[in-house]
Coordinates of C-alpha atoms and ligand atoms in Angstrom, one line a residue:
X11 CA 0.0 0.0 0.0
X12 CA 1.2 3.5 -0.7
X13 CA 2.3 5.8 2.1
X14 CA -0.2 8.1 3.9
X15 CA -0.1 11.8 3.3
X16 CA 0.7 13.6 6.6
X17 CA -2.4 15.2 8.2
X18 CA -0.6 18.5 8.4
X19 CA -0.1 18.3 4.5
X20 CA -3.8 17.5 4.0
X21 CA -4.7 20.5 6.2
X22 CA -2.4 22.8 4.1
X23 CA -4.0 21.5 0.9
X24 CA -7.5 22.0 2.2
X25 CA -6.7 25.5 3.6
X26 CA -5.3 26.5 0.2
X27 CA -8.2 25.1 -1.7
X28 CA -10.7 26.8 0.6
X29 CA -8.9 30.2 0.2
X30 CA -8.9 29.8 -3.6
X31 CA -12.6 29.1 -3.6
X32 CA -13.5 31.9 -1.3
X33 CA -11.4 34.3 -3.3
X34 CA -13.4 33.3 -6.4
X35 CA -16.7 33.7 -4.6
X36 CA -15.9 36.9 -2.7
X37 CA -13.4 39.0 -4.6
X38 CA -13.0 41.5 -1.7
X39 CA -11.3 38.6 0.2
X40 CA -8.6 38.7 -2.4
X41 CA -8.1 42.5 -1.8
X42 CA -7.8 41.8 2.0
X43 CA -5.1 39.3 1.3
X44 CA -3.1 41.8 -0.8
X45 CA -3.6 44.5 1.8
X46 CA -2.4 42.2 4.6
X47 CA 0.6 40.9 2.6
X48 CA 1.6 44.6 1.9
X49 CA 1.3 45.6 5.5
X50 CA 3.0 42.5 6.8
X51 CA 6.0 43.2 4.5
X52 CA 6.1 46.8 5.5
X53 CA 5.9 46.0 9.2
X54 CA 8.7 43.4 9.1
X55 CA 11.0 45.8 7.2
X56 CA 10.3 48.6 9.7
X57 CA 10.6 46.4 12.8
X58 CA 13.6 44.1 12.6
X59 CA 13.2 43.1 16.3
X60 CA 9.7 41.8 15.4
X61 CA 11.0 40.0 12.4
X62 CA 13.6 38.4 14.7
X63 CA 11.1 37.4 17.3
X64 CA 8.8 35.8 14.8
X65 CA 11.6 34.1 13.0
X66 CA 12.8 32.5 16.3
X67 CA 9.3 31.4 17.2
X68 CA 9.0 29.7 13.7
X69 CA 6.1 32.0 12.7
X70 CA 7.5 33.8 9.7
X71 CA 7.1 30.9 7.4
X72 CA 3.5 30.2 8.4
X73 CA 2.4 33.8 8.3
X74 CA 1.4 34.1 4.6
X75 CA -0.4 30.8 4.8
X76 CA -2.1 31.6 8.1
X77 CA -6.0 32.0 8.2
X78 CA -9.0 31.0 10.1
X79 CA -12.5 30.4 8.8
X80 CA -16.0 30.0 10.2
X81 CA -19.0 27.9 9.5
X82 CA -22.3 27.4 11.3
X83 CA -23.9 23.9 11.4
X84 CA -27.5 23.0 12.1
X85 CA -27.5 19.6 13.9
X86 CA -25.6 17.4 16.2
X87 CA -25.0 14.8 13.5
X88 CA -23.5 17.6 11.2
X89 CA -21.2 18.7 14.0
X90 CA -20.1 15.2 14.8
X91 CA -19.2 14.5 11.1
X92 CA -17.4 17.7 10.7
X93 CA -15.3 16.8 13.8
X94 CA -14.3 13.6 12.1
X95 CA -13.5 15.3 8.8
X96 CA -11.2 17.8 10.6
X97 CA -9.6 15.1 12.5
X98 CA -8.3 13.6 9.1
X99 CA -6.5 17.0 8.8
X100 CA -5.0 16.9 12.3
X101 CA -7.5 19.4 13.8
X102 CA -9.0 18.9 17.2
X103 CA -11.9 20.9 18.9
X104 CA -10.2 23.4 21.3
X105 CA -12.3 25.3 23.8
X106 CA -16.0 25.8 24.2
X107 CA -17.6 29.2 23.5
X108 CA -21.1 30.0 24.5
X109 CA -22.5 32.8 22.4
X110 CA -26.0 32.8 23.9
X111 CA -25.2 35.3 26.6
X112 CA -24.3 37.7 23.8
X113 CA -27.7 37.2 22.1
X114 CA -26.5 34.8 19.4
X115 CA -28.3 31.4 19.5
X116 CA -25.2 29.2 19.0
X117 CA -22.4 27.5 20.9
X118 CA -19.1 26.9 19.3
X119 CA -15.6 25.4 19.3
X120 CA -12.5 26.0 17.2
X121 CA -11.0 23.1 15.2
X122 CA -7.2 23.6 15.1
X123 CA -3.9 21.7 15.3
X124 CA -3.1 21.1 19.0
X125 CA 0.6 20.6 19.1
X126 CA 3.3 23.2 18.5
X127 CA 5.0 21.5 15.6
X128 CA 1.8 21.1 13.7
X129 CA 0.8 24.7 14.5
X130 CA 4.1 25.9 13.1
X131 CA 3.6 23.9 9.9
X132 CA 0.1 25.3 9.3
X133 CA -2.2 26.8 12.0
X134 CA -5.4 26.7 9.9
X135 CA -8.4 27.0 12.2
X136 CA -12.1 26.8 11.7
X137 CA -14.5 28.4 14.2
X138 CA -17.5 26.0 14.1
X139 CA -20.8 27.0 15.6
X140 CA -23.8 24.8 16.3
X141 CA -27.3 26.3 16.0
X142 CA -29.4 25.9 19.2
X143 CA -32.8 25.3 17.8
X144 CA -34.2 25.1 21.4
X145 CA -33.7 28.9 21.6
X146 CA -36.3 29.5 18.8
X147 CA -39.4 30.4 20.9
X148 CA -42.1 29.7 18.2
X149 CA -42.7 26.0 18.2
X150 CA -44.1 25.9 14.6
X151 CA -41.1 27.7 13.3
X152 CA -38.7 25.4 15.4
X153 CA -40.3 22.3 13.8
X154 CA -40.1 23.8 10.3
X155 CA -36.4 24.6 10.9
X156 CA -35.7 21.1 12.2
X157 CA -37.5 19.5 9.2
X158 CA -35.4 21.6 6.8
X159 CA -32.2 20.5 8.6
X160 CA -33.3 16.8 8.6
X161 CA -33.8 16.9 4.8
X162 CA -30.3 18.0 3.9
X163 CA -26.9 16.2 3.9
X164 CA -24.1 18.7 4.0
X165 CA -21.5 16.1 3.0
X166 CA -21.0 14.5 -0.4
X167 CA -21.1 10.7 -0.5
X168 CA -17.5 10.9 -1.5
X169 CA -16.5 12.9 1.5
X170 CA -18.4 10.5 3.8
X171 CA -16.5 7.5 2.2
X172 CA -13.2 9.0 2.5
X173 CA -13.7 10.1 6.2
X174 CA -14.5 6.4 6.9
X175 CA -11.5 5.2 4.8
X176 CA -9.2 7.5 6.7
X177 CA -10.5 6.2 10.0
X178 CA -10.3 2.6 8.9
X179 CA -6.8 2.8 7.3
X180 CA -5.4 5.3 9.7
X181 CA -4.8 7.9 6.9
X182 CA -5.2 8.7 3.2
X183 CA -2.8 8.1 0.4
X184 CA -2.0 10.7 -2.3
X185 CA -5.0 10.2 -4.6
X186 CA -7.4 9.8 -1.6
X187 CA -6.1 12.9 0.1
X188 CA -6.7 15.0 -3.1
X189 CA -10.2 13.6 -3.5
X190 CA -10.9 14.1 0.2
X191 CA -9.9 17.9 -0.1
X192 CA -12.1 18.4 -3.2
X193 CA -15.1 16.5 -1.8
X194 CA -14.9 18.2 1.6
X195 CA -14.7 21.6 -0.1
X196 CA -18.2 21.1 -1.4
X197 CA -19.5 21.3 2.2
X198 CA -18.1 24.8 2.4
X199 CA -19.4 26.1 -0.9
X200 CA -21.9 28.9 -1.3
X201 CA -25.4 27.9 -2.6
X202 CA -27.4 30.9 -4.0
X203 CA -30.5 28.7 -4.2
X204 CA -32.3 28.6 -0.8
X205 CA -34.0 25.3 0.2
X206 CA -36.9 27.0 2.0
X207 CA -39.5 29.3 0.3
X208 CA -39.4 33.1 0.7
X209 CA -42.1 33.1 3.4
X210 CA -40.4 30.5 5.6
X211 CA -37.1 32.5 5.1
X212 CA -38.8 35.8 6.2
X213 CA -40.1 34.1 9.4
X214 CA -36.6 32.6 10.1
X215 CA -35.0 36.0 9.6
X216 CA -37.6 37.5 12.0
X217 CA -36.6 34.8 14.7
X218 CA -32.9 35.5 14.1
X219 CA -30.8 36.3 11.0
X220 CA -28.4 33.7 12.0
X221 CA -31.1 30.9 12.2
X222 CA -32.1 31.8 8.6
X223 CA -28.5 31.6 7.6
X224 CA -28.1 28.1 9.0
X225 CA -31.4 26.7 8.0
X226 CA -32.2 28.0 4.6
X227 CA -29.4 26.5 2.5
X228 CA -28.0 23.3 1.4
X229 CA -24.8 23.5 3.4
X230 CA -22.8 25.6 6.0
X231 CA -21.1 27.9 3.4
X232 CA -17.8 29.3 4.8
X233 CA -18.8 32.8 6.0
X234 CA -15.4 34.4 6.3
X235 CA -11.7 33.6 5.9
X236 CA -9.3 35.7 8.0
X237 CA -5.7 36.4 7.2
X238 CA -3.3 37.4 10.1
X239 CA -1.8 40.9 10.1
X240 CA 1.2 42.1 12.1
X241 CA -0.4 45.6 12.4
X242 CA -4.1 45.8 12.6
X243 CA -4.3 49.5 13.1
X244 CA -2.4 50.0 9.9
X245 CA -4.7 47.5 8.2
X246 CA -7.8 49.2 9.5
X247 CA -6.6 52.6 8.2
X248 CA -5.7 51.1 4.9
X249 CA -9.1 49.4 4.3
X250 CA -11.0 52.6 3.2
X251 CA -8.1 53.6 1.0
X252 CA -8.6 50.4 -0.9
X253 CA -12.4 50.8 -1.1
X254 CA -13.3 48.4 1.8
X255 CA -15.4 49.8 4.7
X256 CA -14.3 48.3 8.0
X257 CA -16.5 48.1 11.1
X258 CA -16.1 51.2 13.4
X259 CA -13.9 49.7 16.0
X260 CA -11.2 47.0 16.4
X261 CA -12.4 44.2 18.8
X262 CA -10.2 42.9 21.6
X263 CA -7.4 44.7 23.6
X264 CA -6.2 48.1 22.7
X265 CA -2.9 48.6 20.7
X266 CA 0.0 47.7 22.9
X267 CA 3.8 47.5 22.8
X268 CA 3.4 43.9 23.8
X269 CA 0.4 42.5 21.9
X270 CA -1.8 40.0 23.8
X271 CA -4.6 37.6 22.7
X272 CA -6.4 38.7 19.6
X273 CA -7.5 41.9 17.9
X274 CA -9.9 41.8 15.0
X275 CA -11.7 44.0 12.5
X276 CA -14.0 43.1 9.7
X277 CA -16.0 44.6 6.8
X278 CA -19.8 44.3 6.7
X279 CA -21.5 41.2 5.3
X280 CA -22.3 41.4 1.5
X281 CA -25.8 41.6 0.3
X282 CA -26.0 38.7 -2.1
X283 CA -28.7 37.6 -4.6
X284 CA -30.4 34.3 -3.8
X285 CA -33.3 32.4 -5.3
X286 CA -36.2 30.8 -3.4
X287 CA -38.1 27.9 -4.7
X288 CA -41.4 29.0 -6.2
X289 CA -44.9 27.5 -5.7
X290 CA -44.6 25.7 -9.1
X291 CA -41.8 23.3 -9.7
X292 CA -39.0 25.0 -11.5
X293 CA -40.1 28.5 -10.7
X294 CA -38.0 30.7 -8.4
X295 CA -38.4 34.0 -6.6
X296 CA -35.5 36.4 -6.2
X297 CA -34.3 37.6 -2.8
X298 CA -31.1 38.7 -1.0
X299 CA -29.1 37.3 1.9
X300 CA -26.3 38.8 4.1
X301 CA -24.0 36.4 5.7
X302 CA -20.5 36.5 4.2
X303 CA -18.0 39.0 5.3
X304 CA -14.2 39.7 5.5
X305 CA -12.1 39.9 8.6
X306 CA -8.5 40.6 9.5
X307 CA -6.8 39.7 12.8
X308 CA -3.6 40.4 14.8
X309 CA -2.5 37.7 17.2
X310 CA -0.5 38.4 20.4
X311 CA 0.6 36.4 23.4
X312 CA -1.5 33.8 25.1
X313 CA -2.5 34.7 28.6
X314 CA -2.6 32.3 31.6
X315 CA -5.9 32.0 33.6
X316 CA -4.8 34.8 35.9
X317 CA -3.8 37.0 33.0
X318 CA -7.1 36.3 31.2
X319 CA -9.1 37.2 34.4
X320 CA -7.2 40.6 34.4
X321 CA -7.9 41.1 30.7
X322 CA -11.6 40.3 31.1
X323 CA -11.9 42.7 34.0
X324 CA -9.9 45.3 32.1
X325 CA -12.3 44.9 29.0
X326 CA -15.4 45.3 31.2
X327 CA -14.1 48.4 32.7
X328 CA -12.3 49.8 29.6
X329 CA -9.2 50.3 31.8
X330 CA -6.2 48.2 30.9
X331 CA -3.7 49.8 33.4
X332 CA -3.7 46.6 35.5
X333 CA -2.2 44.6 32.7
X334 CA 1.5 45.4 32.4
X335 CA 2.6 46.2 28.8
X336 CA 6.0 44.6 29.4
X337 CA 7.1 41.0 28.6
X338 CA 9.3 40.6 31.7
X339 CA 6.4 41.7 34.0
X340 CA 3.9 39.6 32.2
X341 CA 6.2 36.6 32.6
X342 CA 7.3 37.2 36.2
X343 CA 3.8 37.7 37.4
X344 CA 2.6 34.5 35.6
X345 CA 0.1 36.4 33.4
X346 CA 1.3 35.1 30.0
X347 CA 2.7 31.9 28.5
X348 CA 6.2 31.7 27.3
X349 CA 8.4 29.2 25.4
X350 CA 11.9 28.8 26.9
X351 CA 14.9 28.3 24.7
X352 CA 18.6 28.1 25.6
X353 CA 20.6 30.8 23.9
X354 CA 23.9 30.1 22.1
X355 CA 25.7 31.7 25.0
X356 CA 23.8 29.5 27.4
X357 CA 24.7 26.3 25.5
X358 CA 28.4 27.4 25.5
X359 CA 28.2 27.3 29.3
X360 CA 26.1 24.1 29.6
X361 CA 27.0 22.2 32.8
X362 CA 28.6 25.2 34.4
X363 CA 25.4 27.2 35.0
X364 CA 23.7 28.1 38.3
X365 CA 20.9 30.3 39.5
X366 CA 17.2 30.3 39.0
X367 CA 15.3 30.9 35.7
X368 CA 15.1 34.7 36.1
X369 CA 18.9 34.9 36.7
X370 CA 19.5 32.7 33.5
X371 CA 17.3 35.0 31.5
X372 CA 18.8 38.2 32.9
X373 CA 22.3 36.8 32.1
X374 CA 21.3 36.0 28.6
X375 CA 21.6 32.2 28.9
X376 CA 17.9 31.5 28.3
X377 CA 15.4 33.3 26.1
X378 CA 11.7 33.6 26.9
X379 CA 9.5 33.9 23.8
X380 CA 5.9 34.8 24.1
X381 CA 3.6 32.0 22.9
X382 CA 1.1 33.1 20.3
X383 CA -2.6 32.9 21.2
X384 CA -4.1 30.3 18.9
X385 CA -7.7 30.6 20.0
X386 CA -10.6 33.0 20.0
X387 CA -12.3 35.5 22.3
X388 CA -16.1 34.9 22.8
X389 CA -16.7 38.6 23.4
X390 CA -14.8 39.5 20.2
X391 CA -16.6 36.7 18.4
X392 CA -19.9 38.1 19.6
X393 CA -18.9 41.6 18.3
X394 CA -18.1 40.1 14.9
X395 CA -21.4 38.1 14.8
X396 CA -23.4 41.2 15.9
X397 CA -21.8 43.5 13.3
X398 CA -22.8 41.2 10.6
X399 CA -26.4 40.5 11.5
X400 CA -27.6 44.0 10.8
X401 CA -29.7 46.2 13.0
X402 CA -32.3 43.7 13.8
X403 CA -29.9 41.4 15.7
X404 CA -31.3 40.9 19.2
X405 CA -29.1 42.7 21.8
X406 CA -30.7 40.9 24.8
X407 CA -29.1 37.7 26.1
X408 CA -30.8 34.3 25.9
X409 CA -31.6 33.2 29.4
X410 CA -29.8 29.9 29.4
X411 CA -27.0 28.2 31.1
X412 CA -23.7 27.3 29.4
X413 CA -24.6 24.1 27.7
X414 CA -21.1 22.7 27.3
X415 CA -22.1 19.1 28.1
X416 CA -24.8 19.2 25.4
X417 CA -22.3 20.6 23.0
X418 CA -19.8 17.9 23.8
X419 CA -22.5 15.2 23.4
X420 CA -23.3 16.6 20.0
X421 CA -19.6 16.7 19.1
X422 CA -19.1 13.1 20.1
X423 CA -16.1 14.0 22.3
X424 CA -14.8 16.5 24.8
X425 CA -13.3 19.7 23.6
X426 CA -9.6 20.3 24.6
X427 CA -8.8 22.9 27.1
X428 CA -6.6 25.7 25.7
X429 CA -4.9 26.5 29.0
X430 CA -3.7 22.8 29.3
X431 CA -2.2 23.1 25.8
X432 CA -0.3 26.3 26.5
X433 CA 0.9 25.0 29.9
X434 CA 2.1 21.8 28.3
X435 CA 4.1 23.8 25.7
X436 CA 5.6 26.0 28.3
X437 CA 6.5 23.1 30.6
X438 CA 8.0 21.0 27.8
X439 CA 10.1 24.0 26.5
X440 CA 11.4 24.6 30.0
X441 CA 12.3 21.0 30.6
X442 CA 14.1 20.8 27.3
X443 CA 16.0 24.0 28.0
X444 CA 17.1 22.8 31.4
X445 CA 18.2 19.4 30.0
X446 CA 20.2 21.2 27.3
X447 CA 21.9 23.4 29.9
X448 CA 22.6 20.5 32.3
X449 CA 20.3 22.0 35.0
X450 CA 17.7 20.5 37.3
X451 CA 14.3 21.1 35.6
X452 CA 12.3 20.4 38.7
X453 CA 13.9 23.3 40.6
X454 CA 12.9 25.7 37.8
X455 CA 9.2 25.6 37.6
X456 CA 8.0 28.7 35.8
X457 CA 4.3 29.4 36.3
Ligands
OOG24 C1 -18.0 33.1 13.6 C2 -17.6 34.4 14.4 C3 -16.4 34.1 15.2 C4 -14.0 35.0 15.2 O1 -13.0 35.3 14.5 O2 -14.2 35.3 16.4 C5 -15.2 34.3 14.6 C6 -19.2 33.3 12.7 O3 -19.6 34.5 12.4 O4 -19.8 32.3 12.3 O5 -14.9 33.8 13.4
NI25 NI1 -13.4 35.1 12.5

């Protein structure tokens, strides 16, 4: 039997194919890519220290390939199959995001590579939301939505076959991997023809725009694909100059010398022509739908639970003074995650070093690199959702408890905890550094 294609490679091929498809469907996305590439090149040239830092962290190579997308599925079965499809590409569900408190009737996870080596090869992520039909108050409408969802299959037979093949064989060979990519791409494609009639669509929109978006079409079209910029303020300023109108404010933390977490901006959803099935077979009625948009993000350092609590508090009060804008302070106070590496000088002194971690860093024997935040921010996500739902979006929160257990039951597995992943990366890097320097790792615990 021929060798299997590495899941990281299948993920890269899928991410590239999705990007090409979305670029053809939404030409403004192509313009965003050019804008971000220009700004990234300019930023790296103007800031050699940043270029150095990204180079050492292994992030320069992945930058031009880096993107995340988002889809919204309608049923537990769709979510469970999507999870199996992403697993073929080395992507696992990380974190649980409940959007109901922000007035959006979904809960979500992000499928992404979990280990540092795979992230550095290609960090492609997909934010995946599951509609919560139970939050539709009107029983008749809820039933109609459930029926529309029960009638559709968002996967091609070929995609279903290949997911099973990958699970049975433990991977896909060259030909199978390419077929898997093109079959799975169909799930993410835009369908201009609605599956419900214009009346049903109008009632779904009245319940919530997002419900109409999930229920009215053959599949969960990719609704945005987001490149990573190194300077989001520059990108925001540049968008109008290139004929793109951004949302008013950047979501997430303010601009800082030491970027943390995630900052995002977007342009408003496009109004796109769609066709509803008419009363007579073959007849259609014209309509419009707004769902697909463009987004840009800047990623900073991942925060620990303590750091995240400070950030959440700061965001609520719009006062960020309690969060130090200084890598050393963030590290010493255990507010952010770091990857430790021995420096050349340190390696030259291996076996002869003493002192604690701070002393080794101060002496230049160990370097601490901020670990990039690979996840999402529910408040930011809610802001993006809201800005793309139009004025009618409900601002009030749904009165429901976080339903993580329900979500995991639908998913067919537990989501991974992002903090555990960052902690593991930090711990492993520290242990490897100490080993390389001939020091006792146990005595050097960082956070
Ligand atoms: C997903 C919105 C969340 C982000 O970057 O926070 C998201 C959606 O609109 O379906 O993509
Ligand atoms: Ni997004």
